[in-house]
Short mmCIF file of C-alpha atoms in Angstrom, two decimals:
data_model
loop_
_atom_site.label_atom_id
_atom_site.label_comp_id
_atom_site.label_asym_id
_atom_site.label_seq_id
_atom_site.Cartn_x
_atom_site.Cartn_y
_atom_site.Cartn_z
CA UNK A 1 106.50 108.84 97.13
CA UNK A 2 106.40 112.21 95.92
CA UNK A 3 104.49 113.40 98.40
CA UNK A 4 106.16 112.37 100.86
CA UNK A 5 109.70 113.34 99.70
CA UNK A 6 108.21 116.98 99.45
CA UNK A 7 107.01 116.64 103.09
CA UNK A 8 109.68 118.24 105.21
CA UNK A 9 110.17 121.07 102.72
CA UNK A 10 106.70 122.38 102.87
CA UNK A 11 106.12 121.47 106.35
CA UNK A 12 108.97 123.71 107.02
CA UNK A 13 108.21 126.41 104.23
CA UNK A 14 104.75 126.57 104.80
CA UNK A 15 103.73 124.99 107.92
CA UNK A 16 102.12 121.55 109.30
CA UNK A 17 98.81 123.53 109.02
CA UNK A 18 98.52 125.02 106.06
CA UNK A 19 100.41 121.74 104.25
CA UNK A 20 97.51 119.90 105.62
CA UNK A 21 95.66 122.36 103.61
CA UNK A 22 97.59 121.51 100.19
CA UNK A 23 97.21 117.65 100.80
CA UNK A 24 92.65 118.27 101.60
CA UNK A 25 92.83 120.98 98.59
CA UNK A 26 94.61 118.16 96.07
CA UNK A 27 92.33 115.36 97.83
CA UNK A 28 89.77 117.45 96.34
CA UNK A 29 90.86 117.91 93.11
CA UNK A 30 91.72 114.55 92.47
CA UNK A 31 88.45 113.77 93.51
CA UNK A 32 86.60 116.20 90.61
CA UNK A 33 89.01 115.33 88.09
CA UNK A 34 89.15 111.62 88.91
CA UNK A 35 84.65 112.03 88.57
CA UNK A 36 85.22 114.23 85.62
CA UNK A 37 88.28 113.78 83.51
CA UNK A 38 87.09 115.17 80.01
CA UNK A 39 86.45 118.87 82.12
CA UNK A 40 86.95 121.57 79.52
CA UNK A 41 89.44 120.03 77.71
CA UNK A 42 87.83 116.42 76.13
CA UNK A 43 84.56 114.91 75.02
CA UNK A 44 82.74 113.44 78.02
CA UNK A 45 83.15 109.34 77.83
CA UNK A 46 85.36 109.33 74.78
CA UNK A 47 87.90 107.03 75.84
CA UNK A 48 90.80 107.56 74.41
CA UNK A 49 94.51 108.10 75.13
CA UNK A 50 93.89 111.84 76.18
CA UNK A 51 91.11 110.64 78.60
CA UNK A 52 93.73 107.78 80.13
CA UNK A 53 96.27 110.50 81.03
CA UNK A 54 93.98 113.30 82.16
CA UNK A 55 92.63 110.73 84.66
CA UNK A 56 96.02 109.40 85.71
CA UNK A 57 97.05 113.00 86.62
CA UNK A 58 94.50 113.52 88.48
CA UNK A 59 95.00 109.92 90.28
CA UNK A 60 98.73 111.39 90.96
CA UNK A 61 97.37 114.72 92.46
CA UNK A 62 95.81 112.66 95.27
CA UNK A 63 98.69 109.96 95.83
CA UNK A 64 100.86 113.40 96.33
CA UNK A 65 97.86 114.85 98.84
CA UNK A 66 97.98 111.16 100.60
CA UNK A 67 102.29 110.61 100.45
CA UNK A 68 101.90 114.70 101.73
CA UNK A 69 99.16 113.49 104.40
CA UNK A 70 100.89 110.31 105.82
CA UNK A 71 104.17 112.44 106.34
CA UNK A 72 102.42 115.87 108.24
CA UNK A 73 99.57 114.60 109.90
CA UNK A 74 102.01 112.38 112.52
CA UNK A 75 103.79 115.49 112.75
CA UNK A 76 101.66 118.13 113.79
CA UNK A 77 99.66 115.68 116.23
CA UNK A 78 103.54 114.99 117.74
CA UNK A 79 103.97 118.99 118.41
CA UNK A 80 100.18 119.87 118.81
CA UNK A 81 99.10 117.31 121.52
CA UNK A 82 100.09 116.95 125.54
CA UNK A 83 102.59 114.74 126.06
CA UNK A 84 100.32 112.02 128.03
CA UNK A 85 97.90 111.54 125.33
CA UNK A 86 100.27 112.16 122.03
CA UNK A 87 100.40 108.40 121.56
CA UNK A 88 97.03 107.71 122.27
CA UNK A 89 96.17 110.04 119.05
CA UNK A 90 99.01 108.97 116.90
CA UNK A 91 97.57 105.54 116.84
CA UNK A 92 94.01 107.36 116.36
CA UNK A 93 95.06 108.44 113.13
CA UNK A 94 96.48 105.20 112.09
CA UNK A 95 93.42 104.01 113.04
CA UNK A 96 91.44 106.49 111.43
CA UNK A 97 93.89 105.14 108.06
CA UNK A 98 92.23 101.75 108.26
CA UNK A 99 88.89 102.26 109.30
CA UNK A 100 88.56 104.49 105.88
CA UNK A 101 89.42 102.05 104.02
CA UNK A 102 86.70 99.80 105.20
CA UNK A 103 84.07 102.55 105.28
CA UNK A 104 84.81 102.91 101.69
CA UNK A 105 83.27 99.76 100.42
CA UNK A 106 80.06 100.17 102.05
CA UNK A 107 80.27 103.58 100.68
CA UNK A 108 80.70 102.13 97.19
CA UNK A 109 78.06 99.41 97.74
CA UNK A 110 75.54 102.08 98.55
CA UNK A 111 76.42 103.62 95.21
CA UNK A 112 76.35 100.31 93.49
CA UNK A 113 72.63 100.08 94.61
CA UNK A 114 70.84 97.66 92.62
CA UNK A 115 73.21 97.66 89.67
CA UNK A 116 74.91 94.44 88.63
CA UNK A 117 78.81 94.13 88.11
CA UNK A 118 79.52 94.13 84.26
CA UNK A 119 80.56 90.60 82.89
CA UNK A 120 84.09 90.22 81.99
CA UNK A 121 84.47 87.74 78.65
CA UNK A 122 88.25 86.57 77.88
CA UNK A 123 88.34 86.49 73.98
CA UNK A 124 89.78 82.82 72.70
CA UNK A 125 91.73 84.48 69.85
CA UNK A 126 93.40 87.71 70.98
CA UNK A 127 93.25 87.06 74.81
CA UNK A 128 92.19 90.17 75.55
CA UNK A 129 89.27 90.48 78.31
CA UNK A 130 86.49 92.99 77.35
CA UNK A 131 83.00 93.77 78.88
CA UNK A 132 79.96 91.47 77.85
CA UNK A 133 77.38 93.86 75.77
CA UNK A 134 74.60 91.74 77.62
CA UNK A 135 76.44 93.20 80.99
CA UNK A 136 74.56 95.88 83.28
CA UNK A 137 76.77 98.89 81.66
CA UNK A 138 75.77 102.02 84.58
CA UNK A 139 78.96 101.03 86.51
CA UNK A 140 81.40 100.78 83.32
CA UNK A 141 79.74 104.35 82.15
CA UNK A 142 78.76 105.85 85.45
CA UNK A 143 79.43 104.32 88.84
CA UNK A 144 82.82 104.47 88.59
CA UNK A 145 82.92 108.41 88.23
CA UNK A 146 80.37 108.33 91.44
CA UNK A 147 82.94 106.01 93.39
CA UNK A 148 85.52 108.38 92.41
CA UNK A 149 83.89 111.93 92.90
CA UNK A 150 83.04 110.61 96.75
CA UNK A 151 85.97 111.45 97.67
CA UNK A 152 85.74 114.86 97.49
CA UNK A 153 83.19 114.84 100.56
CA UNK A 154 85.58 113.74 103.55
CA UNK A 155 87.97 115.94 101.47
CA UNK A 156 86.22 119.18 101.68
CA UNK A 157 85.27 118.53 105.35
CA UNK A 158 88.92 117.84 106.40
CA UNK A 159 90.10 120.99 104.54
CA UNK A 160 87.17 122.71 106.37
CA UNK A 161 87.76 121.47 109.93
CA UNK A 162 91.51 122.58 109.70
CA UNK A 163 90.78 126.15 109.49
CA UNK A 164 89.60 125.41 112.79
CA UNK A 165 93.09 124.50 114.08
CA UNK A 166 95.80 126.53 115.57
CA UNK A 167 99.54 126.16 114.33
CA UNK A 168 101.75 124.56 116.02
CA UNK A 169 103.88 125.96 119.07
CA UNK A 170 107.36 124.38 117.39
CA UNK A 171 106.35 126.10 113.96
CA UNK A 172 105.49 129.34 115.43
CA UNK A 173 108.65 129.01 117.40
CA UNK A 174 110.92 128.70 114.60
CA UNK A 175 109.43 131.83 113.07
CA UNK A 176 109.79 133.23 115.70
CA UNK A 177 106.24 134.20 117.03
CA UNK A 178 107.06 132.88 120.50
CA UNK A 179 104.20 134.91 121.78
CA UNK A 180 101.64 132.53 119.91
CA UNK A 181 103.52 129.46 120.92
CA UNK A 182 102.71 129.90 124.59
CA UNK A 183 99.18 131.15 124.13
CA UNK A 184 98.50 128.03 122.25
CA UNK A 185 100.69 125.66 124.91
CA UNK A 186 98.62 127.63 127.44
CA UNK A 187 95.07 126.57 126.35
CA UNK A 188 96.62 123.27 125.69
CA UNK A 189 98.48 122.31 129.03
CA UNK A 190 97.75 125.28 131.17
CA UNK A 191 100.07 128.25 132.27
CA UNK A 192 102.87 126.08 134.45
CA UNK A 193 103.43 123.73 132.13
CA UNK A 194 103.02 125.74 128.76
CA UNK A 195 106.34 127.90 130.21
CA UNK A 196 108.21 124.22 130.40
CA UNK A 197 107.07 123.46 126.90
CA UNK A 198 107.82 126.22 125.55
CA UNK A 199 111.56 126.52 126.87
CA UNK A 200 112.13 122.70 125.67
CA UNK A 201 110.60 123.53 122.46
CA UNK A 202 113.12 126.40 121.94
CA UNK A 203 116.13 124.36 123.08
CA UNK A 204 115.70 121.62 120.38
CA UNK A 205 113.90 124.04 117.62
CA UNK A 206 117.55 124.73 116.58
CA UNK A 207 118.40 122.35 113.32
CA UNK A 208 121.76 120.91 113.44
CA UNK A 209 123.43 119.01 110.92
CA UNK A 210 125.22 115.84 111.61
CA UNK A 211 127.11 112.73 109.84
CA UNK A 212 124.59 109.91 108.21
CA UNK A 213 126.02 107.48 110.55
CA UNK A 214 126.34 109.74 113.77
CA UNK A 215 123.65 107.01 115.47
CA UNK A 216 124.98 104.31 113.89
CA UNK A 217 124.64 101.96 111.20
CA UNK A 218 122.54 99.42 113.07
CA UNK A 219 119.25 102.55 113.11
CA UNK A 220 119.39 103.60 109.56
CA UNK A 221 119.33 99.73 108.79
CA UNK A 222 116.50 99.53 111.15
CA UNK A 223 114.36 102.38 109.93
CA UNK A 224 114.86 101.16 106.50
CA UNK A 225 114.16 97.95 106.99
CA UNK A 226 110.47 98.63 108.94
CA UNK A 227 109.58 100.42 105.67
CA UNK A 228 111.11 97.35 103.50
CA UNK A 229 109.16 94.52 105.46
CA UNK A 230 105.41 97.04 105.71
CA UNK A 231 105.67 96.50 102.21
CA UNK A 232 107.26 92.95 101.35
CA UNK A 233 104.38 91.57 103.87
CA UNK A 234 101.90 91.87 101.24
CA UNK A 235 98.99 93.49 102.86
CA UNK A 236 98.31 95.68 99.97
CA UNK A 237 97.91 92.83 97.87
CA UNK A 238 95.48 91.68 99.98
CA UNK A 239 93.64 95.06 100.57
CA UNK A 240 93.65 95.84 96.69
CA UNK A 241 92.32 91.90 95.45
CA UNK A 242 90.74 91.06 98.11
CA UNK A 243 87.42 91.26 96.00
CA UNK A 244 89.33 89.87 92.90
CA UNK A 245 90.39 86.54 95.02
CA UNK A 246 87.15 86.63 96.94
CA UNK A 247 85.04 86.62 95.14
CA UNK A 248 81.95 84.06 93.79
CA UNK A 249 82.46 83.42 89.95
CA UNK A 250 79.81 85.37 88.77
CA UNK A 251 79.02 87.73 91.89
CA UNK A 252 75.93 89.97 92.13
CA UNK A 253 76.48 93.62 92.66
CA UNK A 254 75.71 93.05 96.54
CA UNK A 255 77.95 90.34 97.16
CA UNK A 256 80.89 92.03 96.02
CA UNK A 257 81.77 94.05 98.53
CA UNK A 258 81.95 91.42 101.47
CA UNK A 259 85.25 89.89 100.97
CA UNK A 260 86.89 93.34 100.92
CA UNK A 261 84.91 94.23 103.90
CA UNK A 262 85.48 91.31 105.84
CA UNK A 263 89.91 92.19 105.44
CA UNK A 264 88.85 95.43 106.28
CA UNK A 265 86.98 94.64 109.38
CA UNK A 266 89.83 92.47 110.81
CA UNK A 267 92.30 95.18 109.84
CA UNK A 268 90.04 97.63 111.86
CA UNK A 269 89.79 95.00 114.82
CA UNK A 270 92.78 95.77 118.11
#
């Protein structure tokens, strides 16, 4: 949420580019403080309160990089990418979403290796759950921090590969580098068309304010309620517990993985 709120102002203070940048660089530090939360301020593996919320900020850095993500990346494919294939590549990326979602079990599983899943024992008196000592302990002190830190791999490589990509024409437009704007429509569409672009882009670059309800009621009820039933559906339930209500009773440290995978899978399937 908080990435996404921010969104528009940076996209329009800094760029779709470079706040593609932010969300990879905070991707990335999530990552290595999500592996490493006790860095130079804590005891490594002391759990305590100071260790909860040093990893919980770090957890927030990336939900800001992903709210951040979700918002620009539509947006600079929209104004980077010819007008015949801009939908084609808008549902790329929402495919791209979901498919790393599903890549990142088998990701886990490989780091899992031959490890065992700790045993979870419910304690008659206080009710509290805690971890059995006779339980296969690498992933309680370890694998988690391995899971976590793996992110920072597709993070550095996005943040890499976008240093590789121009701005776009409608930013460079509104800051007036007009020049730029065609040469990059130009190697995009070629010169006859970059010129129509260009003059369209420049025509509706202009921000205008208007009423809340200038389109009517019936569209902001619409818009809002797309975002209201995406969530009320429950499919992040059923991505999050999948391998909670899936699961065996007692599963090994390979069989985990499968449910999740298997919601994944379908999610990934047209």
């Amino acid at each position: 949420m908080i990435g996404g709120s921010i969104s528009g102002f940076l996209a329009s203070r800094l760029g779709r580019r470079n706040s593609l940048r932010l969300a990879s660089v905070l991707f990335f530090l999530s990552a290595l403080g999500s592996y490493h939360p006790e860095f130079l301020f804590f005891d490594y593996g002391k759990a305590d309160w100071n260790f909860l919320i040093a990893f919980n900020l770090y957890r927030i850095l990336g939900g800001i990089g992903v709210g951040l993500a979700s918002a620009v990346c539509p947006m600079y494919i929209a104004e980077i990418a010819p007008s015949h294939i801009r939908g084609t590549l808008v549902s790329c990326n929402q495919f791209a979403i979901i498919f790393g979602m599903l890549v990142v079990y088998f990701v886990n599983y490989m780091i899992m290796g031959d490890h065992q899943n700790p045993i979870l024992i419910k304690d008659a008196t206080t009710g509290f759950v805690c971890v059995s000592p006779e339980s296969d302990m690498w992933s309680v002190y370890n694998g988690w921090r391995y899971m976590f830190g793996s992110e920072a791999f597709p993070a550095a490589i996005f943040g890499l590969l976008l240093f590789c990509v121009p701005k776009t024409p409608r930013y460079l437009v509104m800051c007036g580098e007009e020049d730029r704007a065609f040469v990059i429509l130009k190697k995009i569409n070629g010169h006859t068309i970059a010129g129509k672009v260009l003059e369209e882009i420049k025509q509706t670059s202009k921000e205008k304010t208007e009423k809340l309800f200038t389109y009517g009621v019936t569209v902001i009820v619409i818009g809002i309620m797309l975002s209201v039933f995406q969530q009320a559906i429950g499919i992040n339930a059923v991505l999050y517990f999948a391998h909670v209500s899936l699961k065996a009773p007692e599963p090994k440290a390979e069989e985990w993985c499968k449910p999740s995978s298997w919601v994944s899978s379908i999610s990934c399937s047209p």
